[in-house]
Amino acid sequence: MASVMQHGIVVPEALADHLKMKLNREGPFDYMIEQGGVIPNLEDLTLLETFLRDSVGAENDSRSIPAGFTFLGQFIDHDITLMELKMNQDDLSRRFPAKAFVNRRTPFFELDSVYGLGLEAQGSGEILFHPDGKFRLGTDTGGIEQDVPRDAETERALIGDPRNDENKIIQQIHNLFQRLHNRFIDEGQGYADARLSVMRHYQYMILNDYLARTIRQDVLEWVIGHQAPAYRALSARHGGVPVMPLEFSVAAFRFGHSQVRGGYALNDQFGAAIFSDNPDVPDLNGGRRLEPRHAIDWKFFFGKVGEGTVQPSRRIDPLLSPALRLLKSPGIPDATVDSQASPRSLAKRNLFRAAQTGLISGQSAAAAFGYKPLGDDQLGLEIVPPPAGQKLIRHTPLWYYVLQEAHVQEDGQRLGEVGSRILAETFVGGMLAAHYSVLKDGWKPANPALGTMEGIAAHVTG
């Protein structure tokens, strides 16, 4: 493999140009589909949110998607999107144009959320890496390196993206990819080759494990065969610059919120609620050092649902776990405070964010992609009292529509047509826009097991 020198480090040529692109961390957001139509008002959306609550019962379990894929989706999202509002304080009750937002991540699926600016970056590279190119890892209070590194005094995570410390599950997925990199170095690779190997396995796993379980394969194959036409058209409007579609980041890729369970077993000894308002009740919130009892046994999160100890995710539908109404509002010290500017309910945040950015309805998105929209009687909105119910039926919020479409078309086991298309366009388009991706060169892992999250976890921990 051809190599070049960057900052004193020998870098494979396939990675060199790719790394140059990631240094531009001010990518645009924009609409993949032409916008238009009525935007629901916040009062109607607030009323809709009251009907999107569910208890977590076995009857709502997925038959095919393990619980780990919920948090893998969150990890992927943090790798490719970090939405910031330029020159203003974010306020979900106000409208802003697409150009007011900037993406501080790159849409190339190259794990800058883990690598930061890399070993080659002075200062930050010394924080994240040992001189031999291995990641610095954090140890739990029992001395096991399953945590991320932390500041000794504050316990703040010293990682490429602090959001990957939000809960104990994504925290340990982050650690898993750090350890995969270190494992490749132990097997004889240098830093740069190990980084390229991790990126390759990560991208291959996304295409062949994550998306294979999450979206319709006929849609994925069509988008690959046609080279992501909607994404290419969006990028062309920006002079070829890769763009993050708002339909993806604000609506469709938030489908994973419906998969979140009220609680999880991390191993055969410990389980807890994902979030809790009671400081005396154990939960899985992050932001603090891992205890030995919190170390994840990945057989509880990846594998075949119905076999062994694998926990399922929830089905994909509009009903969210009650735990997701307990989020702490950013910047508000009192966790019980709720507001239109920063609601505690995750469903309300999603609905308000779509209204803030002026996203089109689910029906309009379906029509734009050439799909037959769900019928009025399939939208599940008859439970919302008039006149709000009738207005939402005519202009159904895209995030809600994607969830209801999955419920109607796929029994909640995967996304339906519109949701699948938006994900496929963004994933395939982002990989094709990068200087390097496995989608462009056809790379496959020598060990097929390393093309799955179950295999990656086993390889790291075995």
Short mmCIF file of C-alpha atoms in Angstrom, two decimals:
data_model
loop_
_atom_site.label_atom_id
_atom_site.label_comp_id
_atom_site.label_asym_id
_atom_site.label_seq_id
_atom_site.Cartn_x
_atom_site.Cartn_y
_atom_site.Cartn_z
CA MET A 1 0.00 0.00 0.00
CA ALA A 2 1.36 3.43 -0.96
CA SER A 3 2.12 5.77 1.96
CA VAL A 4 2.89 9.44 2.58
CA MET A 5 4.37 11.35 5.53
CA GLN A 6 2.16 13.62 7.67
CA HIS A 7 3.56 15.40 10.73
CA GLY A 8 6.29 12.80 11.05
CA ILE A 9 3.88 9.86 10.84
CA VAL A 10 3.73 7.45 7.91
CA VAL A 11 0.11 7.44 6.72
CA PRO A 12 -1.42 5.08 4.13
CA GLU A 13 -2.27 7.06 1.00
CA ALA A 14 -5.91 5.91 1.22
CA LEU A 15 -6.12 7.71 4.56
CA ALA A 16 -3.99 10.78 3.87
CA ASP A 17 -6.39 12.74 1.64
CA HIS A 18 -9.26 11.58 3.81
CA LEU A 19 -7.65 13.13 6.89
CA LYS A 20 -7.22 16.45 5.10
CA MET A 21 -10.98 16.64 4.54
CA LYS A 22 -11.90 16.08 8.18
CA LEU A 23 -10.01 19.17 9.34
CA ASN A 24 -12.80 21.32 7.89
CA ARG A 25 -15.31 20.98 10.69
CA GLU A 26 -17.82 23.57 9.54
CA GLY A 27 -19.93 21.58 7.14
CA PRO A 28 -23.38 22.82 6.13
CA PHE A 29 -26.81 21.43 6.87
CA ASP A 30 -29.45 21.71 4.17
CA TYR A 31 -32.64 20.16 2.86
CA MET A 32 -32.32 17.13 0.59
CA ILE A 33 -35.95 17.59 -0.51
CA GLU A 34 -37.47 20.87 -1.68
CA GLN A 35 -39.31 22.45 1.22
CA GLY A 36 -42.83 23.80 1.31
CA GLY A 37 -46.17 23.39 3.03
CA VAL A 38 -47.55 24.18 6.45
CA ILE A 39 -45.37 23.80 9.54
CA PRO A 40 -47.36 22.58 12.60
CA ASN A 41 -47.49 25.02 15.49
CA LEU A 42 -45.92 24.20 18.85
CA GLU A 43 -49.28 23.88 20.62
CA ASP A 44 -50.40 21.11 18.26
CA LEU A 45 -47.02 19.38 18.56
CA THR A 46 -47.20 19.58 22.36
CA LEU A 47 -50.60 17.91 22.24
CA LEU A 48 -49.28 15.18 19.91
CA GLU A 49 -46.40 14.46 22.28
CA THR A 50 -48.81 13.50 25.06
CA PHE A 51 -49.93 10.52 22.99
CA LEU A 52 -46.41 9.23 22.27
CA ARG A 53 -45.80 7.51 25.60
CA ASP A 54 -45.60 3.81 26.27
CA SER A 55 -44.56 1.34 28.90
CA VAL A 56 -41.80 -1.11 28.06
CA GLY A 57 -43.32 -4.55 27.73
CA ALA A 58 -42.32 -7.76 25.97
CA GLU A 59 -45.11 -7.19 23.46
CA ASN A 60 -43.19 -4.24 22.06
CA ASP A 61 -39.84 -6.00 21.73
CA SER A 62 -38.10 -6.22 18.36
CA ARG A 63 -37.76 -9.73 16.99
CA SER A 64 -34.52 -9.00 15.14
CA ILE A 65 -32.61 -5.95 16.43
CA PRO A 66 -30.47 -6.41 19.57
CA ALA A 67 -30.42 -3.71 22.23
CA GLY A 68 -26.84 -2.72 21.40
CA PHE A 69 -27.85 -1.37 18.01
CA THR A 70 -29.85 1.42 19.68
CA PHE A 71 -26.64 2.82 21.16
CA LEU A 72 -24.54 1.93 18.14
CA GLY A 73 -26.88 4.24 16.21
CA GLN A 74 -26.23 6.98 18.77
CA PHE A 75 -22.49 6.38 18.43
CA ILE A 76 -22.72 6.63 14.61
CA ASP A 77 -24.79 9.80 14.90
CA HIS A 78 -22.11 11.41 17.08
CA ASP A 79 -19.51 10.45 14.47
CA ILE A 80 -21.23 12.31 11.62
CA THR A 81 -23.35 15.07 13.16
CA LEU A 82 -22.82 17.78 15.75
CA MET A 83 -25.40 20.49 15.13
CA GLU A 84 -24.60 23.98 16.34
CA LEU A 85 -26.54 27.18 15.86
CA LYS A 86 -24.27 29.98 14.66
CA MET A 87 -24.33 33.34 16.47
CA ASN A 88 -27.43 32.52 18.52
CA GLN A 89 -28.40 30.62 21.64
CA ASP A 90 -30.39 27.56 20.63
CA ASP A 91 -34.10 27.93 21.28
CA LEU A 92 -36.44 25.21 20.04
CA SER A 93 -39.40 27.57 20.15
CA ARG A 94 -37.94 29.81 17.41
CA ARG A 95 -37.55 29.26 13.65
CA PHE A 96 -34.11 29.42 12.03
CA PRO A 97 -33.09 28.86 8.38
CA ALA A 98 -30.86 25.92 7.43
CA LYS A 99 -27.89 28.23 6.89
CA ALA A 100 -28.00 29.19 10.58
CA PHE A 101 -26.74 25.73 11.53
CA VAL A 102 -23.27 24.26 11.17
CA ASN A 103 -22.11 20.65 11.41
CA ARG A 104 -18.98 20.23 13.56
CA ARG A 105 -18.54 16.65 12.39
CA THR A 106 -17.69 15.16 8.99
CA PRO A 107 -20.20 12.92 7.17
CA PHE A 108 -17.54 10.40 6.09
CA PHE A 109 -17.89 7.69 8.77
CA GLU A 110 -14.22 8.01 9.73
CA LEU A 111 -14.54 8.07 13.52
CA ASP A 112 -13.20 11.54 14.25
CA SER A 113 -15.50 11.32 17.28
CA VAL A 114 -13.03 8.71 18.57
CA TYR A 115 -9.74 9.86 17.02
CA GLY A 116 -10.23 13.60 17.38
CA LEU A 117 -7.59 15.28 15.24
CA GLY A 118 -5.42 12.18 15.60
CA LEU A 119 -2.00 11.34 16.97
CA GLU A 120 -0.53 13.77 14.44
CA ALA A 121 -2.20 16.76 16.14
CA GLN A 122 -0.02 18.43 18.73
CA GLY A 123 -1.60 18.81 22.15
CA SER A 124 -4.81 16.86 21.60
CA GLY A 125 -2.90 13.89 20.23
CA GLU A 126 -0.92 13.67 23.45
CA ILE A 127 -4.14 13.62 25.49
CA LEU A 128 -5.78 10.81 23.51
CA PHE A 129 -2.77 8.63 22.63
CA HIS A 130 0.34 7.03 24.08
CA PRO A 131 3.58 7.70 22.16
CA ASP A 132 3.34 4.25 20.53
CA GLY A 133 0.04 5.22 18.89
CA LYS A 134 -2.24 3.31 21.22
CA PHE A 135 -5.27 5.00 22.77
CA ARG A 136 -5.05 5.95 26.39
CA LEU A 137 -7.82 4.00 28.14
CA GLY A 138 -9.63 4.58 31.38
CA THR A 139 -9.80 1.96 34.08
CA ASP A 140 -12.84 1.26 36.17
CA THR A 141 -12.46 1.26 39.94
CA GLY A 142 -11.49 -2.41 39.71
CA GLY A 143 -8.61 -1.74 37.33
CA ILE A 144 -10.23 -3.07 34.12
CA GLU A 145 -9.65 -0.89 31.03
CA GLN A 146 -13.29 -0.77 29.96
CA ASP A 147 -13.82 2.91 30.71
CA VAL A 148 -12.76 5.95 28.70
CA PRO A 149 -9.88 8.08 30.09
CA ARG A 150 -10.93 10.77 32.54
CA ASP A 151 -9.66 13.84 34.30
CA ALA A 152 -8.50 12.68 37.72
CA GLU A 153 -10.31 15.48 39.58
CA THR A 154 -13.49 16.15 37.61
CA GLU A 155 -13.98 12.68 36.03
CA ARG A 156 -14.65 14.47 32.73
CA ALA A 157 -14.12 12.12 29.80
CA LEU A 158 -10.97 12.89 27.77
CA ILE A 159 -12.27 11.68 24.42
CA GLY A 160 -12.84 12.94 20.88
CA ASP A 161 -16.54 13.65 21.49
CA PRO A 162 -17.82 14.22 25.06
CA ARG A 163 -21.31 13.13 23.98
CA ASN A 164 -20.00 9.57 23.96
CA ASP A 165 -19.99 9.76 27.75
CA GLU A 166 -23.75 10.39 27.97
CA ASN A 167 -24.54 6.90 29.27
CA LYS A 168 -22.68 3.78 30.32
CA ILE A 169 -23.52 1.90 27.14
CA ILE A 170 -22.32 4.36 24.48
CA GLN A 171 -19.37 5.09 26.77
CA GLN A 172 -18.27 1.45 26.48
CA ILE A 173 -18.98 1.27 22.72
CA HIS A 174 -16.53 4.17 22.38
CA ASN A 175 -14.05 2.22 24.51
CA LEU A 176 -14.62 -0.85 22.32
CA PHE A 177 -13.40 0.95 19.19
CA GLN A 178 -10.44 2.37 21.09
CA ARG A 179 -9.50 -1.14 22.15
CA LEU A 180 -9.99 -2.46 18.61
CA HIS A 181 -7.38 0.08 17.46
CA ASN A 182 -5.03 -1.02 20.25
CA ARG A 183 -5.62 -4.67 19.38
CA PHE A 184 -4.56 -4.06 15.77
CA ILE A 185 -1.36 -2.41 17.03
CA ASP A 186 -0.73 -5.43 19.29
CA GLU A 187 -1.13 -7.57 16.17
CA GLY A 188 1.72 -5.70 14.48
CA GLN A 189 0.20 -2.67 12.75
CA GLY A 190 1.45 0.89 13.20
CA TYR A 191 -0.80 3.72 14.32
CA ALA A 192 -1.93 4.83 10.85
CA ASP A 193 -2.53 1.31 9.52
CA ALA A 194 -4.45 0.44 12.67
CA ARG A 195 -6.57 3.57 12.25
CA LEU A 196 -7.35 2.70 8.64
CA SER A 197 -8.19 -0.87 9.68
CA VAL A 198 -10.61 0.34 12.35
CA MET A 199 -12.29 2.70 9.88
CA ARG A 200 -12.63 -0.06 7.30
CA HIS A 201 -14.18 -2.54 9.74
CA TYR A 202 -16.47 0.17 11.10
CA GLN A 203 -17.76 1.16 7.66
CA TYR A 204 -18.17 -2.43 6.53
CA MET A 205 -20.09 -3.23 9.72
CA ILE A 206 -22.38 -0.23 9.18
CA LEU A 207 -23.27 -1.35 5.66
CA ASN A 208 -23.55 -5.07 6.31
CA ASP A 209 -24.72 -5.35 9.90
CA TYR A 210 -26.25 -2.09 11.12
CA LEU A 211 -28.10 -1.08 7.94
CA ALA A 212 -28.85 -4.70 7.09
CA ARG A 213 -30.94 -4.92 10.27
CA THR A 214 -32.29 -1.37 10.27
CA ILE A 215 -33.52 -0.47 6.76
CA ARG A 216 -35.12 -2.15 3.76
CA GLN A 217 -32.47 -3.89 1.70
CA ASP A 218 -34.21 -3.21 -1.62
CA VAL A 219 -33.97 0.52 -0.88
CA LEU A 220 -30.30 0.27 0.15
CA GLU A 221 -29.40 -1.69 -3.00
CA TRP A 222 -31.23 0.82 -5.21
CA VAL A 223 -29.46 3.78 -3.61
CA ILE A 224 -26.05 2.09 -3.93
CA GLY A 225 -26.79 1.15 -7.55
CA HIS A 226 -27.81 4.74 -8.38
CA GLN A 227 -25.01 6.28 -6.27
CA ALA A 228 -27.26 8.18 -3.85
CA PRO A 229 -28.92 10.53 -6.36
CA ALA A 230 -30.73 12.75 -3.84
CA TYR A 231 -27.58 13.22 -1.76
CA ARG A 232 -25.47 13.91 -4.86
CA ALA A 233 -27.94 16.57 -5.98
CA LEU A 234 -27.80 18.17 -2.53
CA SER A 235 -23.99 18.18 -2.54
CA ALA A 236 -23.93 19.60 -6.08
CA ARG A 237 -25.99 22.60 -4.92
CA HIS A 238 -23.15 23.32 -2.50
CA GLY A 239 -20.41 23.06 -5.10
CA GLY A 240 -19.60 19.45 -4.30
CA VAL A 241 -19.12 20.03 -0.56
CA PRO A 242 -20.53 17.15 1.51
CA VAL A 243 -23.70 18.27 3.28
CA MET A 244 -25.65 16.81 6.17
CA PRO A 245 -29.34 16.49 5.20
CA LEU A 246 -31.70 17.97 7.77
CA GLU A 247 -34.26 15.28 6.93
CA PHE A 248 -31.71 12.80 8.30
CA SER A 249 -30.30 14.58 11.34
CA VAL A 250 -33.49 16.25 12.56
CA ALA A 251 -36.00 13.51 11.74
CA ALA A 252 -35.21 10.11 10.23
CA PHE A 253 -32.08 9.17 12.20
CA ARG A 254 -33.86 9.99 15.42
CA PHE A 255 -35.88 6.80 14.91
CA GLY A 256 -33.55 5.15 17.44
CA HIS A 257 -35.23 7.03 20.27
CA SER A 258 -38.20 4.69 19.86
CA GLN A 259 -35.89 1.69 20.38
CA VAL A 260 -34.71 2.77 23.84
CA ARG A 261 -35.85 0.52 26.69
CA GLY A 262 -36.59 1.76 30.18
CA GLY A 263 -33.62 -0.16 31.53
CA TYR A 264 -30.92 -2.68 30.64
CA ALA A 265 -28.94 -5.53 32.15
CA LEU A 266 -25.24 -4.77 31.62
CA ASN A 267 -24.16 -8.23 32.73
CA ASP A 268 -25.53 -11.14 34.75
CA GLN A 269 -25.04 -9.21 38.00
CA PHE A 270 -26.20 -5.65 37.32
CA GLY A 271 -29.00 -3.82 35.55
CA ALA A 272 -30.59 -0.40 35.97
CA ALA A 273 -32.90 2.20 34.47
CA ILE A 274 -31.43 4.12 31.54
CA PHE A 275 -32.29 7.44 33.28
CA SER A 276 -33.67 8.28 36.70
CA ASP A 277 -34.76 11.50 38.35
CA ASN A 278 -34.10 10.05 41.80
CA PRO A 279 -30.44 10.41 42.85
CA ASP A 280 -30.88 7.45 45.20
CA VAL A 281 -31.91 5.11 42.36
CA PRO A 282 -29.06 3.64 40.25
CA ASP A 283 -29.23 4.46 36.56
CA LEU A 284 -27.02 4.24 33.48
CA ASN A 285 -26.22 7.94 33.13
CA GLY A 286 -22.63 8.67 32.16
CA GLY A 287 -20.30 11.47 33.14
CA ARG A 288 -18.60 9.57 35.92
CA ARG A 289 -16.05 6.84 36.36
CA LEU A 290 -17.12 3.29 35.62
CA GLU A 291 -17.58 0.88 38.51
CA PRO A 292 -16.66 -2.81 38.11
CA ARG A 293 -20.34 -3.81 38.25
CA HIS A 294 -21.03 -1.55 35.24
CA ALA A 295 -18.65 -3.42 32.90
CA ILE A 296 -20.72 -4.62 29.95
CA ASP A 297 -20.84 -8.24 28.88
CA TRP A 298 -21.46 -7.70 25.17
CA LYS A 299 -23.39 -10.98 24.89
CA PHE A 300 -26.23 -9.01 26.47
CA PHE A 301 -26.21 -6.44 23.64
CA PHE A 302 -25.06 -8.05 20.38
CA GLY A 303 -25.98 -11.37 18.82
CA LYS A 304 -29.22 -13.02 17.76
CA VAL A 305 -32.36 -11.88 19.55
CA GLY A 306 -33.97 -14.82 21.31
CA GLU A 307 -30.73 -16.67 21.91
CA GLY A 308 -28.68 -16.64 25.10
CA THR A 309 -28.69 -13.39 27.05
CA VAL A 310 -29.21 -10.99 24.11
CA GLN A 311 -31.66 -8.25 25.01
CA PRO A 312 -33.87 -6.90 22.23
CA SER A 313 -34.40 -3.30 21.36
CA ARG A 314 -37.93 -1.97 21.30
CA ARG A 315 -39.83 -1.99 18.02
CA ILE A 316 -39.67 1.09 15.84
CA ASP A 317 -42.95 2.95 16.34
CA PRO A 318 -44.16 6.33 17.66
CA LEU A 319 -44.45 5.18 21.29
CA LEU A 320 -41.44 6.12 23.43
CA SER A 321 -40.36 4.79 26.79
CA PRO A 322 -41.47 7.01 29.71
CA ALA A 323 -37.78 7.31 30.67
CA LEU A 324 -37.27 9.60 27.67
CA ARG A 325 -39.47 12.26 29.23
CA LEU A 326 -36.92 12.77 32.02
CA LEU A 327 -34.06 14.40 30.13
CA LYS A 328 -32.22 17.26 31.76
CA SER A 329 -32.56 20.52 29.85
CA PRO A 330 -29.12 21.84 28.78
CA GLY A 331 -28.07 24.94 30.67
CA ILE A 332 -30.87 24.63 33.24
CA PRO A 333 -29.53 23.59 36.66
CA ASP A 334 -32.90 22.48 38.01
CA ALA A 335 -33.57 19.15 36.26
CA THR A 336 -37.33 19.47 36.88
CA VAL A 337 -37.65 22.65 34.81
CA ASP A 338 -39.39 22.25 31.44
CA SER A 339 -39.76 24.89 28.76
CA GLN A 340 -40.64 25.30 25.10
CA ALA A 341 -37.11 26.54 24.44
CA SER A 342 -35.58 23.35 25.89
CA PRO A 343 -38.14 20.64 26.70
CA ARG A 344 -37.33 17.66 28.88
CA SER A 345 -39.33 15.23 26.73
CA LEU A 346 -37.21 13.80 23.92
CA ALA A 347 -40.27 13.38 21.69
CA LYS A 348 -41.13 17.04 22.15
CA ARG A 349 -37.55 18.06 21.39
CA ASN A 350 -37.66 16.09 18.15
CA LEU A 351 -40.99 17.57 17.08
CA PHE A 352 -39.91 21.11 17.98
CA ARG A 353 -36.55 20.76 16.22
CA ALA A 354 -38.28 19.76 12.99
CA ALA A 355 -40.60 22.76 13.27
CA GLN A 356 -37.64 25.02 14.11
CA THR A 357 -35.89 24.01 10.87
CA GLY A 358 -39.08 24.08 8.79
CA LEU A 359 -38.98 20.43 7.70
CA ILE A 360 -41.58 19.22 5.23
CA SER A 361 -44.24 16.67 6.13
CA GLY A 362 -43.81 12.93 5.84
CA GLN A 363 -46.35 12.86 3.01
CA SER A 364 -44.34 15.39 1.03
CA ALA A 365 -41.14 13.39 1.57
CA ALA A 366 -42.84 10.20 0.35
CA ALA A 367 -44.12 11.96 -2.77
CA ALA A 368 -40.69 13.48 -3.46
CA PHE A 369 -39.11 10.01 -3.44
CA GLY A 370 -41.88 8.52 -5.60
CA TYR A 371 -43.52 6.47 -2.84
CA LYS A 372 -47.23 6.29 -2.09
CA PRO A 373 -47.79 8.19 1.19
CA LEU A 374 -49.52 6.52 4.11
CA GLY A 375 -53.26 6.96 4.03
CA ASP A 376 -54.99 9.21 6.56
CA ASP A 377 -56.36 6.11 8.31
CA GLN A 378 -52.82 4.66 8.62
CA LEU A 379 -51.26 7.64 10.40
CA GLY A 380 -52.56 6.78 13.87
CA LEU A 381 -53.46 10.41 14.49
CA GLU A 382 -57.18 9.91 15.05
CA ILE A 383 -56.40 9.83 18.78
CA VAL A 384 -55.36 13.49 18.69
CA PRO A 385 -58.43 15.70 19.33
CA PRO A 386 -59.58 18.22 16.71
CA PRO A 387 -58.65 20.59 15.32
CA ALA A 388 -55.00 19.62 15.98
CA GLY A 389 -55.58 16.05 14.81
CA GLN A 390 -56.92 17.09 11.40
CA LYS A 391 -54.06 19.54 10.88
CA LEU A 392 -51.44 16.92 11.77
CA ILE A 393 -53.05 14.41 9.42
CA ARG A 394 -52.70 16.90 6.56
CA HIS A 395 -49.11 17.84 7.50
CA THR A 396 -47.62 14.98 9.51
CA PRO A 397 -44.22 15.78 11.12
CA LEU A 398 -41.49 13.81 9.35
CA TRP A 399 -40.04 12.26 12.51
CA TYR A 400 -43.44 10.93 13.58
CA TYR A 401 -44.20 9.81 10.01
CA VAL A 402 -40.98 7.76 9.79
CA LEU A 403 -41.86 5.94 13.03
CA GLN A 404 -45.47 5.30 12.07
CA GLU A 405 -44.40 4.17 8.58
CA ALA A 406 -42.08 1.58 10.17
CA HIS A 407 -44.98 0.38 12.33
CA VAL A 408 -47.42 0.13 9.41
CA GLN A 409 -45.14 -1.18 6.67
CA GLU A 410 -42.64 -3.30 8.61
CA ASP A 411 -44.34 -4.15 11.92
CA GLY A 412 -41.70 -2.05 13.66
CA GLN A 413 -38.89 -4.46 12.76
CA ARG A 414 -37.09 -2.00 10.45
CA LEU A 415 -37.71 1.35 8.81
CA GLY A 416 -40.21 1.71 5.98
CA GLU A 417 -39.73 3.29 2.57
CA VAL A 418 -39.18 6.95 3.46
CA GLY A 419 -37.08 6.29 6.54
CA SER A 420 -34.97 3.73 4.69
CA ARG A 421 -34.44 6.07 1.76
CA ILE A 422 -33.28 8.99 3.88
CA LEU A 423 -30.83 6.80 5.80
CA ALA A 424 -29.55 5.07 2.66
CA GLU A 425 -29.00 8.36 0.81
CA THR A 426 -27.08 9.85 3.75
CA PHE A 427 -24.95 6.80 4.56
CA VAL A 428 -24.15 5.89 0.96
CA GLY A 429 -23.79 9.52 -0.13
CA GLY A 430 -21.41 10.32 2.72
CA MET A 431 -19.21 7.32 1.98
CA LEU A 432 -19.11 8.07 -1.74
CA ALA A 433 -18.23 11.72 -1.04
CA ALA A 434 -15.21 10.75 1.07
CA HIS A 435 -11.75 10.37 -0.46
CA TYR A 436 -11.76 6.84 0.91
CA SER A 437 -14.47 4.36 1.88
CA VAL A 438 -15.03 0.61 1.66
CA LEU A 439 -18.00 1.36 -0.57
CA LYS A 440 -15.63 2.85 -3.16
CA ASP A 441 -12.90 0.20 -3.12
CA GLY A 442 -14.93 -2.90 -2.24
CA TRP A 443 -12.80 -3.81 0.80
CA LYS A 444 -13.97 -6.77 2.89
CA PRO A 445 -12.57 -8.05 6.21
CA ALA A 446 -10.29 -11.07 6.01
CA ASN A 447 -12.18 -12.42 9.02
CA PRO A 448 -15.91 -12.19 8.14
CA ALA A 449 -16.82 -12.14 11.83
CA LEU A 450 -15.18 -8.73 12.13
CA GLY A 451 -17.85 -7.38 9.79
CA THR A 452 -20.38 -7.50 12.63
CA MET A 453 -20.61 -5.79 15.99
CA GLU A 454 -20.90 -9.17 17.68
CA GLY A 455 -17.61 -10.23 16.07
CA ILE A 456 -15.85 -6.93 16.79
CA ALA A 457 -16.81 -7.13 20.48
CA ALA A 458 -15.67 -10.76 20.67
CA HIS A 459 -12.35 -9.95 18.99
CA VAL A 460 -11.63 -7.10 21.38
CA THR A 461 -12.67 -8.85 24.58
CA GLY A 462 -11.72 -12.44 23.72
#
